[in-house]
Coordinates of C-alpha atoms in Angstrom, one line a residue:
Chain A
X1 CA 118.9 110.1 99.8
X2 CA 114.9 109.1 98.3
X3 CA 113.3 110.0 102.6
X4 CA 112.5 106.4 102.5
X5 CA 115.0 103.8 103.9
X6 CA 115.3 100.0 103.4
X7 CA 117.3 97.7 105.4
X8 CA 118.9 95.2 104.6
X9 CA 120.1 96.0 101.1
X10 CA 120.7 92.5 99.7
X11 CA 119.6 89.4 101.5
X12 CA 120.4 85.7 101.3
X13 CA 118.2 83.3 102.8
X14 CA 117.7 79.5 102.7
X15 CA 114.3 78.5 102.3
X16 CA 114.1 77.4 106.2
X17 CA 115.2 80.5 107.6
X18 CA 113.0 83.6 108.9
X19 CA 113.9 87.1 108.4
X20 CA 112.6 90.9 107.7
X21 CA 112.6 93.4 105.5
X22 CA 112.1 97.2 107.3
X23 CA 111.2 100.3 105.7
X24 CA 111.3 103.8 107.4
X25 CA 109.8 107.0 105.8
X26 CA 111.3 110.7 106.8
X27 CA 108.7 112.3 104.5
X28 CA 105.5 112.7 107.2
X29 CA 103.5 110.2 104.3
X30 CA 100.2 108.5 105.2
X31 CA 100.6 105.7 103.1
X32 CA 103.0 103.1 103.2
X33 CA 103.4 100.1 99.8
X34 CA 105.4 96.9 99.2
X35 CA 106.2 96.2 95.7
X36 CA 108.2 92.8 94.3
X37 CA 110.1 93.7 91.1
X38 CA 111.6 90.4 89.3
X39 CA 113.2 90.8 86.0
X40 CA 111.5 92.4 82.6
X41 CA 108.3 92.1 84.6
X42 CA 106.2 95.2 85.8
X43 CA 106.2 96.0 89.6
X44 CA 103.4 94.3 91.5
X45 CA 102.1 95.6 94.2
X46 CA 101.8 93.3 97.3
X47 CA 100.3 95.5 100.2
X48 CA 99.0 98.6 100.9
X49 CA 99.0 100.6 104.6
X50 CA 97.1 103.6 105.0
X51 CA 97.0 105.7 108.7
X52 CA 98.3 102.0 109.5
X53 CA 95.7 100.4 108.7
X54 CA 96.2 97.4 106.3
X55 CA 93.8 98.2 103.0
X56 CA 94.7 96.5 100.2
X57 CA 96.6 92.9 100.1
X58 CA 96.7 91.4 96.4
X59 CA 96.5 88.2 96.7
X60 CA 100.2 87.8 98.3
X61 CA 101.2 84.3 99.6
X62 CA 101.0 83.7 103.5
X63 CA 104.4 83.2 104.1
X64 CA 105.3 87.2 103.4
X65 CA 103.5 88.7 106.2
X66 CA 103.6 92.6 106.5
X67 CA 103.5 94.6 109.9
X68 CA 102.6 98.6 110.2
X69 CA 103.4 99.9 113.6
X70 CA 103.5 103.2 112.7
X71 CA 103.1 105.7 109.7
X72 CA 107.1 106.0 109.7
X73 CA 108.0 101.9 109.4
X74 CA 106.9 98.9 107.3
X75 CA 107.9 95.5 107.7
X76 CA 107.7 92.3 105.4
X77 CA 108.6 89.2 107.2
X78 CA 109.4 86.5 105.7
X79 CA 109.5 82.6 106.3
X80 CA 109.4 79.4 104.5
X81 CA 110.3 81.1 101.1
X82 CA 110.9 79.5 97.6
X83 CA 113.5 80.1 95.2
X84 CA 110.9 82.0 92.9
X85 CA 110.3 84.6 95.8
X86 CA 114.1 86.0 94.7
X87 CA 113.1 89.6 93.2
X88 CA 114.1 93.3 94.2
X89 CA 111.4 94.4 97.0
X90 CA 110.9 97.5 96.9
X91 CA 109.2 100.0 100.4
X92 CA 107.3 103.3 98.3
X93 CA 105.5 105.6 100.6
X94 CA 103.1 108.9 99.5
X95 CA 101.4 111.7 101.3
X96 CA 97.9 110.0 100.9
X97 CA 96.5 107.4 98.1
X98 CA 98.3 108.0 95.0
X99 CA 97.0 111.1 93.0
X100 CA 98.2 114.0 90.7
X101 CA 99.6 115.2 93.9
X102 CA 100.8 112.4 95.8
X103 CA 103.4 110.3 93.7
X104 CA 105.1 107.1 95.4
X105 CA 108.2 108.0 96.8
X106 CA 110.4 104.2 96.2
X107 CA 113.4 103.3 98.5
X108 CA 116.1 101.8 96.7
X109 CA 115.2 98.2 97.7
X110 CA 116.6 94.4 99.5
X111 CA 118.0 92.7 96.8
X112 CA 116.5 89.1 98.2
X113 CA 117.9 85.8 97.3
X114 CA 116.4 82.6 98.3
X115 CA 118.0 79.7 97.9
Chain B
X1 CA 91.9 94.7 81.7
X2 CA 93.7 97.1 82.6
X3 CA 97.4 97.3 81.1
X4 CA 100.7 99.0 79.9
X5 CA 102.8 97.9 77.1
X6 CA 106.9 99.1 76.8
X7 CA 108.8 99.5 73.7
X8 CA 111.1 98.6 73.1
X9 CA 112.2 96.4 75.8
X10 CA 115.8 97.1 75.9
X11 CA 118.1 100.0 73.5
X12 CA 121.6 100.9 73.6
X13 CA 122.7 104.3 71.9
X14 CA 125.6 106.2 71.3
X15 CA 126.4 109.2 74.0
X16 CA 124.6 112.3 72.7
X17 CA 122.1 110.6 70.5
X18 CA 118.6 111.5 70.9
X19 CA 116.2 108.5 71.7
X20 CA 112.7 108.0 71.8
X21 CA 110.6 105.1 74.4
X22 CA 107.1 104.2 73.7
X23 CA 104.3 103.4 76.3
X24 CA 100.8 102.1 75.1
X25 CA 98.0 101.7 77.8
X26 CA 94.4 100.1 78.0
X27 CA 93.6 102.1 81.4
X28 CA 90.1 102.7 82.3
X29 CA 89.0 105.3 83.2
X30 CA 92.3 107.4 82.9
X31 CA 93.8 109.4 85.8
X32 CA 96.9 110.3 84.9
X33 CA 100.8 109.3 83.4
X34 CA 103.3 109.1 85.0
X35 CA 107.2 108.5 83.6
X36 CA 110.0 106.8 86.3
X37 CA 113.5 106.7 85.6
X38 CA 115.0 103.3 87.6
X39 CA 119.2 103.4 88.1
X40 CA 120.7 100.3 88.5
X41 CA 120.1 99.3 92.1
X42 CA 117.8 102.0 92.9
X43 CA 114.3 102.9 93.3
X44 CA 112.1 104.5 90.3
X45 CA 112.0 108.3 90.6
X46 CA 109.2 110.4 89.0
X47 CA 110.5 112.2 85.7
X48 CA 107.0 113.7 84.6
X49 CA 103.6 113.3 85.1
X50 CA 100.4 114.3 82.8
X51 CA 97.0 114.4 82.8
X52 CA 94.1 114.1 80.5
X53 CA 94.7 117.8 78.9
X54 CA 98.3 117.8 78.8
X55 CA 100.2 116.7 76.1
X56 CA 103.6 117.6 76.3
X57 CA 105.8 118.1 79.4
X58 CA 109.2 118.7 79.5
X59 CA 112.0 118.0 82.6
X60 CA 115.2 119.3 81.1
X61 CA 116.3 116.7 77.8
X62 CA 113.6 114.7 79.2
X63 CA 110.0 115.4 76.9
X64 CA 107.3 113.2 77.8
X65 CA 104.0 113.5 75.3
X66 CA 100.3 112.3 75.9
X67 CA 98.1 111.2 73.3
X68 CA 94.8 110.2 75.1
X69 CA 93.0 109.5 71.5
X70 CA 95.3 106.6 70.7
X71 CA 96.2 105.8 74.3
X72 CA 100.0 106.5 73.7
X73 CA 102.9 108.3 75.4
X74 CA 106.4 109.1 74.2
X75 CA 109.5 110.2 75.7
X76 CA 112.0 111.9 74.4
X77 CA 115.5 111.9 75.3
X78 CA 117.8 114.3 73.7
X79 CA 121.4 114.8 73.8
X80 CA 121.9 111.8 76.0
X81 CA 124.6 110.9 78.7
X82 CA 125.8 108.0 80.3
X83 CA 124.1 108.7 83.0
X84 CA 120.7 108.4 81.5
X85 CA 121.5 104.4 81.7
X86 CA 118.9 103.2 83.0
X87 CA 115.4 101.7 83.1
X88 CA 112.1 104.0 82.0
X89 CA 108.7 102.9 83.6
X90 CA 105.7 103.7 82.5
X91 CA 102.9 104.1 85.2
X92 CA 99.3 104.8 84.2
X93 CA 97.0 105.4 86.8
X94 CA 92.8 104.5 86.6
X95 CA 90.9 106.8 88.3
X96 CA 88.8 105.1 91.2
X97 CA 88.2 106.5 94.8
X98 CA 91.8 106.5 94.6
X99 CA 94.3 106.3 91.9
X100 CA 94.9 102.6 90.9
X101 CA 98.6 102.4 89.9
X102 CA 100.0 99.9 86.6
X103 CA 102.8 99.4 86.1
X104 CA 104.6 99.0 82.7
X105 CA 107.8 96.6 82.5
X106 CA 110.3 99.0 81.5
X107 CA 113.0 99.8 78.8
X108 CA 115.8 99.6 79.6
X109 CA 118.1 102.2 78.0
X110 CA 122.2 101.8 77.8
X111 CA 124.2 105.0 77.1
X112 CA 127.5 103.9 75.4
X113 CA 130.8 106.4 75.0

């Protein structure tokens, strides 16, 4: 058990559908993160919540849509995908920004499929 | 730009080998290193971390070493199981209001009987 939970594990969508990815932290962390991890490529981070306050988005594509409600849950939803959007997302969390002394804590991911 | 190179991508060795993994960074200005160790279906967990002044940290057969000169970090695997199958991350972080997180791609290690 990693303190931080994602739901589903593995997802199959069709490129019409909508769905969402949840996240829930035990750990009492300030800072919640989405990563995408496709094959033999480094992680990239897609957005960053702090105190639930939305403070770093990288460029992401409108159609994944993150939602905060609280320090404890993080949401991705997602609609209108394409096949390339089919990766390992991955929910990290961390007492405050990442320092010495707060690492990112990782879920163990939705394994997403869009076909 | 800031970046982190793996190598090599991908090894397989014999149970109770010893093995070594690469990581070579161009991260400005320098915060820290950290190792992850990825199982298959899993999230990265932290292995080791080091700073500027550290060179060598250990977490049982696990020896990660810091050469901030040449930008490089090792780690070391010794005596290795079939459970240390996995992927190895390297994460260097650049030192800004916050740390600033970059990812490496990974190698990814196979134990074999």
């Amino acid at each position: 058990e990693t303190g931080v939970t994602q739901t589903p594990r593995h997802l199959v969508m069709g490129m019409t559908n909508k769905k969402s990815l949840k996240c829930e932290q035990h750990l009492g962390h300030n800072a919640m993160y989405w990563y995408k991890q496709s094959a033999k490529k480094p992680l990239e981070l897609m957005f960053v919540y702090s105190l639930e306050e939305r403070v770093e988005n990288n460029s992401v594509p409108s159609r994944f849509s993150p939602e905060c409600p609280n320090s404890s849950h993080l949401f991705l939803h997602l609609h209108t995908l394409q096949p390339e959007d089919s990766a390992l997302y991955l929910c990290a969390s961390s007492p405050g920004r990442p320092s010495y002394n707060s690492p990112l804590h990782f879920g163990n991911g939705t394994r997403l499929t869009v076909t | 730009k800031n970046q982190v190179e793996q190598s090599p991508q991908s090894l397989i060795i014999l149970e109770g080998k010893n093995c070594t993994l690469q990581c070579n960074y161009t991260v400005s200005p320098f915060s820290n290193l950290r190792w992850y160790k990825q199982d298959t279906g899993r999230g990265p967990v932290s292995l080791t971390i080091m700073t500027f002044s550290e060179n060598t940290k250990s977490n049982g057969r696990y020896t990660a070493t810091l050469d901030a000169d040449t930008k490089q970090s090792s780690l070391h695997i010794t005596a290795s199981q079939l459970s240390d199958s996995a992927s190895y991350i390297c994460v260097v972080s650049a030192k800004t209001s916050y740390d600033k997180v970059i990812f490496g791609p990974g190698t990814s290690l196979s134990v074999i009987p």
